[in-house]
Amino acid sequence: MPRVFRLYLVSAAIGFGVAAVFVGLVIAFNVANLRHLIFTSDIGFMATVAFWILNGIVFSGVQFGFSVMQMAGTSPHDDHRRGR
């Protein structure tokens, strides 16, 4: 498996994990009365899944961007390019 593909999958897994914690905290603290809306609606489960997936996409993108930015300057070829 290519290194960048593995990096993306790991970033996506971390992002969706963070999104699950975030959605759990939003529901636990009843932010904007979402807990009441979710528990009293007949499609509350679907709303929670959509909320988790959409936040997972955002957090995965942020995690992937952070991982790529952390890789700057860590290439083994950096010293060769600078003439060392």
PDB file of C-alpha atoms in Angstrom:
ATOM      1  CA  MET A   1       0.000   0.000   0.000  1.00  0.00           C
ATOM      2  CA  PRO A   2       1.434   3.411  -0.901  1.00  0.00           C
ATOM      3  CA  ARG A   3       2.589   5.538   2.004  1.00  0.00           C
ATOM      4  CA  VAL A   4       0.288   8.470   1.224  1.00  0.00           C
ATOM      5  CA  PHE A   5      -2.761   6.184   1.047  1.00  0.00           C
ATOM      6  CA  ARG A   6      -1.912   4.670   4.432  1.00  0.00           C
ATOM      7  CA  LEU A   7      -1.416   8.180   5.841  1.00  0.00           C
ATOM      8  CA  TYR A   8      -4.852   9.201   4.547  1.00  0.00           C
ATOM      9  CA  LEU A   9      -6.566   6.139   6.026  1.00  0.00           C
ATOM     10  CA  VAL A  10      -4.953   6.697   9.427  1.00  0.00           C
ATOM     11  CA  SER A  11      -5.900  10.381   9.323  1.00  0.00           C
ATOM     12  CA  ALA A  12      -9.476   9.484   8.397  1.00  0.00           C
ATOM     13  CA  ALA A  13      -9.705   6.990  11.257  1.00  0.00           C
ATOM     14  CA  ILE A  14      -8.376   9.543  13.742  1.00  0.00           C
ATOM     15  CA  GLY A  15     -10.689  12.225  12.356  1.00  0.00           C
ATOM     16  CA  PHE A  16     -13.791  10.058  12.625  1.00  0.00           C
ATOM     17  CA  GLY A  17     -12.777   9.008  16.136  1.00  0.00           C
ATOM     18  CA  VAL A  18     -12.433  12.637  17.192  1.00  0.00           C
ATOM     19  CA  ALA A  19     -15.770  13.379  15.514  1.00  0.00           C
ATOM     20  CA  ALA A  20     -17.437  10.597  17.526  1.00  0.00           C
ATOM     21  CA  VAL A  21     -16.095  12.106  20.750  1.00  0.00           C
ATOM     22  CA  PHE A  22     -17.217  15.564  19.627  1.00  0.00           C
ATOM     23  CA  VAL A  23     -20.749  14.412  18.781  1.00  0.00           C
ATOM     24  CA  GLY A  24     -20.938  12.550  22.075  1.00  0.00           C
ATOM     25  CA  LEU A  25     -19.920  15.665  23.988  1.00  0.00           C
ATOM     26  CA  VAL A  26     -22.377  17.853  22.068  1.00  0.00           C
ATOM     27  CA  ILE A  27     -25.185  15.454  22.955  1.00  0.00           C
ATOM     28  CA  ALA A  28     -24.005  15.016  26.555  1.00  0.00           C
ATOM     29  CA  PHE A  29     -23.832  18.757  27.216  1.00  0.00           C
ATOM     30  CA  ASN A  30     -27.078  19.374  25.289  1.00  0.00           C
ATOM     31  CA  VAL A  31     -25.576  22.142  23.164  1.00  0.00           C
ATOM     32  CA  ALA A  32     -28.309  24.152  21.411  1.00  0.00           C
ATOM     33  CA  ASN A  33     -30.848  21.704  22.861  1.00  0.00           C
ATOM     34  CA  LEU A  34     -29.757  19.031  20.355  1.00  0.00           C
ATOM     35  CA  ARG A  35     -30.148  16.178  22.843  1.00  0.00           C
ATOM     36  CA  HIS A  36     -33.836  16.968  23.228  1.00  0.00           C
ATOM     37  CA  LEU A  37     -34.302  17.231  19.466  1.00  0.00           C
ATOM     38  CA  ILE A  38     -32.505  13.935  18.828  1.00  0.00           C
ATOM     39  CA  PHE A  39     -34.271  11.950  21.550  1.00  0.00           C
ATOM     40  CA  THR A  40     -37.766  13.215  20.750  1.00  0.00           C
ATOM     41  CA  SER A  41     -37.581  12.966  16.970  1.00  0.00           C
ATOM     42  CA  ASP A  42     -38.419   9.788  15.090  1.00  0.00           C
ATOM     43  CA  ILE A  43     -35.351  10.288  12.855  1.00  0.00           C
ATOM     44  CA  GLY A  44     -33.009  11.257  15.688  1.00  0.00           C
ATOM     45  CA  PHE A  45     -30.672   8.345  14.983  1.00  0.00           C
ATOM     46  CA  MET A  46     -30.320   9.379  11.342  1.00  0.00           C
ATOM     47  CA  ALA A  47     -29.612  12.972  12.393  1.00  0.00           C
ATOM     48  CA  THR A  48     -26.915  11.789  14.788  1.00  0.00           C
ATOM     49  CA  VAL A  49     -25.273   9.637  12.101  1.00  0.00           C
ATOM     50  CA  ALA A  50     -25.355  12.517   9.606  1.00  0.00           C
ATOM     51  CA  PHE A  51     -23.902  14.880  12.227  1.00  0.00           C
ATOM     52  CA  TRP A  52     -21.103  12.374  12.943  1.00  0.00           C
ATOM     53  CA  ILE A  53     -20.299  11.727   9.267  1.00  0.00           C
ATOM     54  CA  LEU A  54     -20.187  15.411   8.345  1.00  0.00           C
ATOM     55  CA  ASN A  55     -17.993  16.253  11.330  1.00  0.00           C
ATOM     56  CA  GLY A  56     -15.847  13.218  10.540  1.00  0.00           C
ATOM     57  CA  ILE A  57     -15.186  14.524   7.040  1.00  0.00           C
ATOM     58  CA  VAL A  58     -14.116  17.901   8.427  1.00  0.00           C
ATOM     59  CA  PHE A  59     -11.945  16.492  11.218  1.00  0.00           C
ATOM     60  CA  SER A  60     -10.351  13.966   8.841  1.00  0.00           C
ATOM     61  CA  GLY A  61      -9.361  16.745   6.459  1.00  0.00           C
ATOM     62  CA  VAL A  62      -7.890  18.762   9.305  1.00  0.00           C
ATOM     63  CA  GLN A  63      -5.986  15.737  10.602  1.00  0.00           C
ATOM     64  CA  PHE A  64      -4.630  14.929   7.142  1.00  0.00           C
ATOM     65  CA  GLY A  65      -3.538  18.531   6.604  1.00  0.00           C
ATOM     66  CA  PHE A  66      -1.846  18.577  10.000  1.00  0.00           C
ATOM     67  CA  SER A  67      -0.034  15.310   9.232  1.00  0.00           C
ATOM     68  CA  VAL A  68       1.186  16.581   5.859  1.00  0.00           C
ATOM     69  CA  MET A  69       2.404  19.848   7.368  1.00  0.00           C
ATOM     70  CA  GLN A  70       4.282  17.927  10.062  1.00  0.00           C
ATOM     71  CA  MET A  71       6.126  16.008   7.340  1.00  0.00           C
ATOM     72  CA  ALA A  72       7.737  19.194   5.941  1.00  0.00           C
ATOM     73  CA  GLY A  73      11.504  18.959   6.136  1.00  0.00           C
ATOM     74  CA  THR A  74      11.606  15.309   7.239  1.00  0.00           C
ATOM     75  CA  SER A  75      12.491  13.844   3.853  1.00  0.00           C
ATOM     76  CA  PRO A  76      15.781  11.929   3.758  1.00  0.00           C
ATOM     77  CA  HIS A  77      16.558  13.737   0.492  1.00  0.00           C
ATOM     78  CA  ASP A  78      16.466  17.227   2.070  1.00  0.00           C
ATOM     79  CA  ASP A  79      20.184  17.183   2.942  1.00  0.00           C
ATOM     80  CA  HIS A  80      21.100  16.144  -0.600  1.00  0.00           C
ATOM     81  CA  ARG A  81      19.130  19.000  -2.135  1.00  0.00           C
ATOM     82  CA  ARG A  82      20.922  21.527   0.012  1.00  0.00           C
ATOM     83  CA  GLY A  83      24.296  20.294  -1.146  1.00  0.00           C
ATOM     84  CA  ARG A  84      25.432  18.625   2.066  1.00  0.00           C
TER      85      ARG A  84
END
